[in-house]
Tab-separated table of C-alpha atoms in Angstrom:
chain	number	residue	atom	x	y	z
C	1	MET	CA	118.716	-24.382	303.101
C	2	ARG	CA	122.415	-24.075	302.399
C	3	THR	CA	124.714	-27.060	301.932
C	4	LEU	CA	128.007	-27.441	303.788
C	5	VAL	CA	130.953	-28.128	301.478
C	6	SER	CA	134.476	-29.261	302.309
C	7	VAL	CA	136.637	-26.558	303.842
C	8	PRO	CA	138.928	-24.902	301.248
C	9	GLU	CA	142.681	-24.837	301.665
C	10	HIS	CA	142.794	-21.099	302.374
C	11	VAL	CA	140.462	-18.454	303.817
C	12	VAL	CA	142.178	-15.950	301.517
C	13	ASP	CA	143.942	-17.118	298.348
C	14	PRO	CA	147.619	-16.179	298.842
C	15	ARG	CA	148.039	-15.404	295.116
C	16	THR	CA	144.840	-13.554	294.212
C	17	GLY	CA	143.545	-12.321	297.569
C	18	ALA	CA	140.115	-13.846	296.821
C	19	VAL	CA	138.134	-14.674	299.974
C	20	SER	CA	136.438	-18.080	300.353
C	21	PHE	CA	133.038	-16.909	301.609
C	22	GLY	CA	130.556	-19.553	302.761
C	23	SER	CA	129.819	-22.339	305.244
C	24	PHE	CA	132.090	-25.347	305.395
C	25	LYS	CA	132.478	-28.729	307.051
C	26	GLY	CA	135.859	-28.939	308.760
C	27	GLY	CA	138.352	-26.421	310.153
C	28	PHE	CA	140.883	-24.137	308.508
C	29	PRO	CA	144.508	-25.145	309.211
C	30	CYS	CA	145.391	-21.415	309.211
C	31	VAL	CA	143.421	-18.154	309.127
C	32	ASP	CA	145.675	-15.610	307.392
C	33	LEU	CA	143.951	-12.246	306.884
C	34	ARG	CA	146.971	-10.163	305.884
C	35	LYS	CA	145.733	-9.647	302.319
C	36	THR	CA	142.368	-8.321	303.514
C	37	ALA	CA	143.725	-5.310	305.444
C	38	GLY	CA	146.861	-3.219	305.845
C	39	PRO	CA	149.075	-3.243	308.959
C	40	LEU	CA	147.323	-0.287	310.660
C	41	LEU	CA	143.837	-1.707	310.171
C	42	ARG	CA	144.950	-5.125	311.342
C	43	ALA	CA	146.492	-3.593	314.460
C	44	PHE	CA	143.234	-1.916	315.522
C	45	ALA	CA	140.411	-3.849	313.801
C	46	ARG	CA	141.595	-7.462	313.946
C	47	LYS	CA	139.967	-9.366	316.802
C	48	ARG	CA	140.374	-12.972	317.873
C	49	TRP	CA	138.774	-15.037	320.591
C	50	LEU	CA	138.538	-18.636	321.732
C	51	TYR	CA	135.603	-19.622	323.917
C	52	VAL	CA	135.009	-23.060	325.432
C	53	PHE	CA	131.813	-24.387	327.004
C	54	ILE	CA	131.584	-27.585	329.048
C	55	ALA	CA	128.222	-29.010	330.144
C	56	LYS	CA	127.501	-31.836	332.560
C	57	HIS	CA	124.129	-31.529	334.237
C	58	PRO	CA	123.737	-29.641	336.485
C	59	ILE	CA	127.060	-27.841	335.844
C	60	ALA	CA	128.003	-25.475	333.007
C	61	VAL	CA	131.536	-24.100	332.698
C	62	ALA	CA	132.754	-21.434	330.271
C	63	ALA	CA	136.152	-19.856	329.651
C	64	CYS	CA	137.121	-17.264	327.065
C	65	VAL	CA	140.239	-15.389	325.924
C	66	VAL	CA	139.812	-12.285	323.733
C	67	ASP	CA	142.598	-10.527	321.832
C	68	LEU	CA	141.545	-6.991	320.867
C	69	GLY	CA	144.895	-6.148	319.304
C	70	TYR	CA	145.626	-3.155	321.532
C	71	SER	CA	144.486	-4.918	324.742
C	72	ALA	CA	142.994	-8.180	325.956
C	73	THR	CA	140.294	-9.555	328.205
C	74	ALA	CA	139.317	-12.940	329.614
C	75	PHE	CA	136.584	-14.457	331.739
C	76	ALA	CA	135.418	-17.769	333.147
C	77	PHE	CA	132.425	-18.976	335.136
C	78	ALA	CA	130.851	-22.095	336.611
C	79	TYR	CA	127.076	-22.346	337.018
C	80	ASP	CA	124.825	-24.851	338.816
C	81	THR	CA	121.390	-25.094	337.199
C	82	ASP	CA	119.878	-27.054	340.108
C	83	GLN	CA	120.802	-24.228	342.481
C	84	ARG	CA	120.258	-21.556	339.769
C	85	ARG	CA	123.395	-19.712	340.821
C	86	MET	CA	126.940	-18.998	339.760
C	87	LEU	CA	129.456	-21.058	341.685
C	88	ALA	CA	132.085	-18.567	340.485
C	89	ASP	CA	132.272	-15.771	337.902
C	90	VAL	CA	135.657	-14.141	337.224
C	91	SER	CA	137.099	-11.777	334.631
C	92	SER	CA	140.120	-9.580	334.016
C	93	LEU	CA	141.571	-7.006	331.620
C	94	GLY	CA	145.131	-7.226	330.365
C	95	LEU	CA	147.552	-5.728	327.908
C	96	ARG	CA	148.021	-8.844	325.851
C	97	ALA	CA	146.583	-12.243	324.980
C	98	ARG	CA	148.104	-14.813	322.630
C	99	ILE	CA	145.724	-16.600	320.249
C	100	SER	CA	146.764	-18.782	317.344
C	101	ASP	CA	145.696	-18.442	313.704
C	102	THR	CA	143.957	-21.818	313.861
C	103	ALA	CA	141.560	-23.774	316.055
C	104	GLN	CA	143.007	-27.064	314.792
C	105	GLU	CA	146.192	-28.827	315.872
C	106	GLY	CA	148.632	-26.236	317.180
C	107	CYS	CA	145.805	-24.111	318.581
C	108	PHE	CA	146.493	-21.984	321.656
C	109	ALA	CA	144.868	-19.146	323.577
C	110	THR	CA	146.578	-17.789	326.672
C	111	PHE	CA	145.885	-14.902	329.029
C	112	ARG	CA	147.506	-13.963	332.309
C	113	SER	CA	146.948	-11.083	334.691
C	114	ARG	CA	147.640	-10.692	338.402
C	115	SER	CA	144.325	-12.335	339.263
C	116	LEU	CA	143.453	-14.654	336.371
C	117	GLY	CA	145.231	-17.136	334.130
C	118	ILE	CA	143.567	-19.044	331.279
C	119	SER	CA	145.234	-21.468	328.888
C	120	ILE	CA	143.509	-23.417	326.092
C	121	ARG	CA	145.780	-25.587	323.939
C	122	ARG	CA	145.777	-28.381	321.390
C	123	GLU	CA	149.263	-29.670	320.699
C	124	LEU	CA	150.398	-30.807	317.256
C	125	GLY	CA	149.459	-34.451	316.764
C	126	SER	CA	146.960	-34.433	319.641
C	127	PRO	CA	143.188	-34.967	319.344
C	128	SER	CA	142.543	-33.128	322.622
C	129	TYR	CA	142.290	-29.570	323.936
C	130	SER	CA	143.568	-28.871	327.437
C	131	ILE	CA	141.791	-26.169	329.449
C	132	LEU	CA	143.338	-24.550	332.490
C	133	VAL	CA	141.729	-21.756	334.535
C	134	GLU	CA	143.584	-20.384	337.557
C	135	HIS	CA	141.900	-17.914	339.917
C	136	LYS	CA	141.489	-17.828	343.681
C	137	GLU	CA	137.729	-18.333	343.262
C	138	LEU	CA	137.746	-20.778	340.346
C	139	ALA	CA	140.100	-23.488	339.077
C	140	VAL	CA	139.415	-25.698	336.050
C	141	HIS	CA	141.593	-28.553	334.795
C	142	ALA	CA	139.913	-30.277	331.856
C	143	ALA	CA	140.457	-31.933	328.490
C	144	MET	CA	138.133	-32.053	325.470
C	145	ASP	CA	138.701	-34.942	323.029
C	146	THR	CA	137.715	-34.581	319.364
C	147	THR	CA	138.080	-38.277	318.467
C	148	ASN	CA	134.391	-39.172	318.225
C	149	ALA	CA	132.971	-35.671	317.771
C	150	PRO	CA	131.169	-34.509	314.613
C	151	PRO	CA	133.182	-32.226	312.318
C	152	SER	CA	133.551	-28.506	312.797
C	153	LEU	CA	131.335	-25.924	311.173
C	154	SER	CA	133.475	-23.148	309.690
C	155	ALA	CA	132.188	-19.960	308.112
C	156	VAL	CA	133.595	-16.907	306.353
C	157	ALA	CA	131.369	-13.856	305.887
C	158	GLU	CA	131.509	-10.169	305.052
C	159	VAL	CA	130.544	-8.227	308.188
C	160	GLY	CA	130.865	-4.671	306.834
C	161	ARG	CA	132.371	-2.893	303.885
C	162	GLY	CA	135.851	-4.330	303.467
C	163	ARG	CA	135.572	-6.264	306.750
C	164	ILE	CA	135.411	-10.044	307.056
C	165	SER	CA	135.122	-12.516	309.867
C	166	THR	CA	135.839	-16.212	310.138
C	167	THR	CA	134.590	-18.614	312.764
C	168	GLU	CA	134.894	-22.283	313.643
C	169	LYS	CA	132.423	-23.992	315.927
C	170	ARG	CA	132.775	-27.568	317.176
C	171	ALA	CA	130.637	-29.414	319.703
C	172	LEU	CA	129.996	-32.749	321.413
C	173	LEU	CA	133.626	-33.269	322.388
C	174	SER	CA	134.051	-35.789	325.218
C	175	CYS	CA	135.463	-34.277	328.428
C	176	THR	CA	137.392	-35.274	331.499
C	177	GLY	CA	138.588	-33.156	334.406
C	178	GLU	CA	137.321	-31.221	337.385
C	179	LEU	CA	136.538	-27.744	338.628
C	180	ARG	CA	136.985	-26.147	342.004
C	181	ALA	CA	134.782	-23.221	342.965
C	182	GLY	CA	135.412	-21.961	346.467
C	183	LYS	CA	135.348	-25.054	348.667
C	184	GLU	CA	133.370	-27.132	346.139
C	185	THR	CA	134.959	-29.601	343.715
C	186	ARG	CA	132.964	-31.069	340.827
C	187	SER	CA	133.928	-33.745	338.325
C	188	LEU	CA	133.696	-32.952	334.605
C	189	ASP	CA	134.216	-36.553	333.492
C	190	GLY	CA	131.598	-37.451	330.888
C	191	ALA	CA	130.730	-33.823	330.105
C	192	LEU	CA	130.113	-32.462	326.598
C	193	GLY	CA	132.591	-29.836	325.404
C	194	ALA	CA	132.488	-27.233	322.642
C	195	TYR	CA	134.483	-24.290	321.347
C	196	ASP	CA	133.977	-21.095	319.364
C	197	TYR	CA	137.046	-19.747	317.566
C	198	THR	CA	136.510	-16.391	315.829
C	199	HIS	CA	139.091	-14.342	313.933
C	200	GLY	CA	138.230	-11.303	311.864
C	201	VAL	CA	138.886	-7.743	310.773
C	202	LEU	CA	135.745	-6.292	312.281
C	203	PRO	CA	133.702	-3.079	312.023
C	204	ARG	CA	134.227	-0.329	314.578
C	205	ARG	CA	130.790	-1.138	316.009
C	206	THR	CA	129.788	-4.795	316.147
C	207	ARG	CA	126.503	-6.179	317.463
C	208	TRP	CA	124.941	-9.626	317.711
C	209	ASN	CA	122.767	-12.035	319.657
C	210	TRP	CA	123.972	-15.594	320.140
C	211	ALA	CA	122.629	-18.845	321.547
C	212	PHE	CA	124.437	-22.091	322.262
C	213	LEU	CA	123.232	-25.275	323.932
C	214	SER	CA	124.828	-28.652	324.611
C	215	CYS	CA	122.844	-31.505	326.166
C	216	MET	CA	121.108	-34.826	325.677
C	217	ASP	CA	117.869	-34.702	323.722
C	218	ASP	CA	114.690	-36.491	324.801
C	219	ARG	CA	115.957	-39.667	323.113
C	220	GLY	CA	119.071	-39.579	325.276
C	221	GLU	CA	121.305	-38.627	322.327
C	222	PRO	CA	123.830	-35.756	322.440
C	223	ILE	CA	122.902	-32.567	320.604
C	224	ALA	CA	124.288	-29.049	320.337
C	225	LEU	CA	123.012	-25.875	318.714
C	226	ASN	CA	124.678	-22.661	317.557
C	227	LEU	CA	122.468	-19.744	316.470
C	228	VAL	CA	123.296	-16.095	315.861
C	229	GLU	CA	121.354	-13.032	314.729
C	230	GLY	CA	123.414	-10.252	313.191
C	231	PHE	CA	127.212	-10.241	312.768
C	232	MET	CA	128.002	-13.300	310.560
C	233	GLY	CA	124.371	-14.424	310.439
C	234	GLU	CA	123.184	-17.651	308.844
C	235	PRO	CA	126.599	-19.014	307.698
C	236	GLU	CA	127.468	-19.959	311.300
C	237	CYS	CA	124.078	-21.362	312.343
C	238	ALA	CA	123.900	-25.140	312.776
C	239	ALA	CA	122.984	-28.100	314.965
C	240	PHE	CA	125.393	-30.903	315.857
C	241	THR	CA	124.598	-34.575	316.538
C	242	LYS	CA	126.533	-37.834	316.390
C	243	ASP	CA	125.349	-38.051	312.756
C	244	GLY	CA	127.021	-34.789	311.734
C	245	VAL	CA	126.350	-31.080	311.286
C	246	PHE	CA	122.967	-29.731	310.145
C	247	PRO	CA	122.796	-26.185	308.709
C	248	LEU	CA	120.072	-23.946	310.161
C	249	GLY	CA	118.579	-20.592	309.262
C	250	GLU	CA	119.669	-17.377	310.966
C	251	GLY	CA	118.480	-16.938	314.534
C	252	ARG	CA	115.739	-14.650	315.763
C	253	PHE	CA	115.732	-13.517	319.409
C	254	GLN	CA	112.956	-12.123	321.577
C	255	PHE	CA	114.045	-10.780	324.969
C	256	ASP	CA	113.918	-7.764	327.256
C	257	ALA	CA	117.329	-6.074	327.138
C	258	GLU	CA	116.580	-4.284	330.416
C	259	ARG	CA	115.601	-7.554	332.121
C	260	PRO	CA	117.979	-10.154	330.650
C	261	LEU	CA	117.168	-12.706	333.347
C	262	SER	CA	113.571	-12.912	332.155
C	263	PRO	CA	112.775	-15.675	329.594
C	264	TRP	CA	114.156	-15.480	326.045
C	265	GLY	CA	112.598	-16.790	322.857
C	266	VAL	CA	115.041	-18.197	320.291
C	267	GLU	CA	114.062	-19.544	316.876
C	268	THR	CA	115.327	-19.825	313.329
C	269	ARG	CA	114.119	-17.358	310.733
C	270	ASP	CA	112.116	-20.125	309.029
C	271	LYS	CA	110.683	-21.182	312.419
C	272	THR	CA	111.697	-24.829	311.911
C	273	SER	CA	113.590	-24.686	315.216
C	274	SER	CA	112.030	-22.970	318.208
C	275	LEU	CA	113.223	-22.807	321.816
C	276	GLN	CA	112.548	-21.069	325.082
C	277	PHE	CA	115.480	-20.122	327.299
C	278	SER	CA	115.203	-19.792	331.059
C	279	PRO	CA	118.177	-17.854	332.521
C	280	GLY	CA	119.385	-18.563	336.020
C	281	ALA	CA	122.334	-16.145	336.227
C	282	ALA	CA	124.488	-14.061	333.906
C	283	HIS	CA	128.061	-13.073	333.258
C	284	GLN	CA	128.065	-9.430	332.202
C	285	GLU	CA	130.516	-6.651	331.502
C	286	LYS	CA	129.864	-2.985	330.810
C	287	LYS	CA	132.819	-0.779	329.945
C	288	ASN	CA	133.173	2.836	328.886
C	289	LEU	CA	136.798	3.691	328.192
C	290	GLY	CA	136.060	6.592	325.870
C	291	LEU	CA	136.973	5.329	322.427
C	292	VAL	CA	136.168	1.768	323.495
C	293	ARG	CA	132.743	0.956	324.921
C	294	SER	CA	130.931	-2.327	325.364
C	295	ARG	CA	127.739	-3.841	326.687
C	296	PHE	CA	128.101	-7.591	326.989
C	297	ILE	CA	125.766	-9.926	328.824
C	298	GLN	CA	125.765	-13.719	328.665
C	299	PRO	CA	122.969	-15.364	330.655
C	300	VAL	CA	123.376	-19.057	331.432
C	301	GLY	CA	120.494	-21.435	332.030
C	302	THR	CA	118.350	-24.028	330.272
C	303	PHE	CA	116.654	-24.448	326.885
C	304	SER	CA	113.454	-26.300	326.034
C	305	GLY	CA	111.967	-26.767	322.578
C	306	THR	CA	112.579	-28.303	319.164
C	307	ILE	CA	115.507	-28.343	316.722
C	308	ALA	CA	115.241	-29.283	313.042
C	309	LEU	CA	117.707	-31.972	311.951
C	310	GLY	CA	117.004	-32.505	308.281
C	311	SER	CA	114.143	-34.994	308.048
C	312	ARG	CA	113.570	-35.256	311.798
C	313	VAL	CA	112.974	-32.897	314.695
C	314	ALA	CA	114.766	-33.277	318.037
C	315	ARG	CA	113.196	-32.170	321.300
C	316	VAL	CA	115.178	-30.902	324.276
C	317	THR	CA	114.089	-30.114	327.815
C	318	HIS	CA	116.304	-28.408	330.385
C	319	GLY	CA	119.283	-28.345	328.004
C	320	LEU	CA	122.249	-26.418	329.408
C	321	GLY	CA	123.404	-23.414	327.430
C	322	VAL	CA	123.923	-19.687	327.097
C	323	VAL	CA	122.496	-16.729	325.234
C	324	GLU	CA	124.270	-13.457	324.581
C	325	ASP	CA	123.553	-9.801	323.853
C	326	GLN	CA	126.658	-8.001	322.601
C	327	ASP	CA	127.061	-4.378	321.492
C	328	VAL	CA	130.652	-3.182	321.343
C	329	LEU	CA	132.508	-0.154	319.979
C	330	TRP	CA	136.111	-1.212	319.465
């Protein structure tokens, strides 16, 4: 099993252009990929997104801003696992999103169209991220505080010939706030928050499966899990507890792509962590714009099973989370 080392000063050495591949504890203050690709390639192949997930049983909330370079997209949803239904599920295309070169202090991701506005920010000197979603069907006003959270997991990996991607995952952030979905208002005080910041110069076709959960384990202790198969692979796979970050093997997914709301099996390659996922609903987008095509589905529901944490194994039942099947030509 790999060991997480302290995050280096640079993703790409500004003098030599050498890339710091690997898995790291902590977040990069800046992700500068200019030395890895020329201006034309960066304009069309550089992608950035910031995704946040907030879980407070029985509610799961997600919001995401994606910068494709030549266009942008954003979505948000709120799900109730007791009712097994989406309270709201909204998305929009746009010409532009603004996403920072860091997920640390000074981080921002903003998107605005006629129907949807999303803002995710962490001001300089602040330990907290503010999340704002504005839509006629869904409004979220929340904050995620990093003060007592375990450190980030950051990873840098080659994802194709001459293409690299970076990511930073952080979980178990303490939350306050509320959401409004239709006529319903729910408190998010006491929820667990997490984010996924990804920034890379990516292949024309990119595919992956992803799983994320955030909940209390059977001991009543907070736990989160990030697993992926494909794309960046093992470097970004880990579990998070109050004791820190635990590296995991690459994920393996068993599911029916034609019936994504049927149960999923999710485990690590070494089978030390094994979970079953029961979807209740899904956010999905299918686009065919000629040169750009995508099939993206993100079911939301509950996980049950075991997660390896070094010398001990944690058990979860009905843990809120998402899985994802992504195949995009961009």
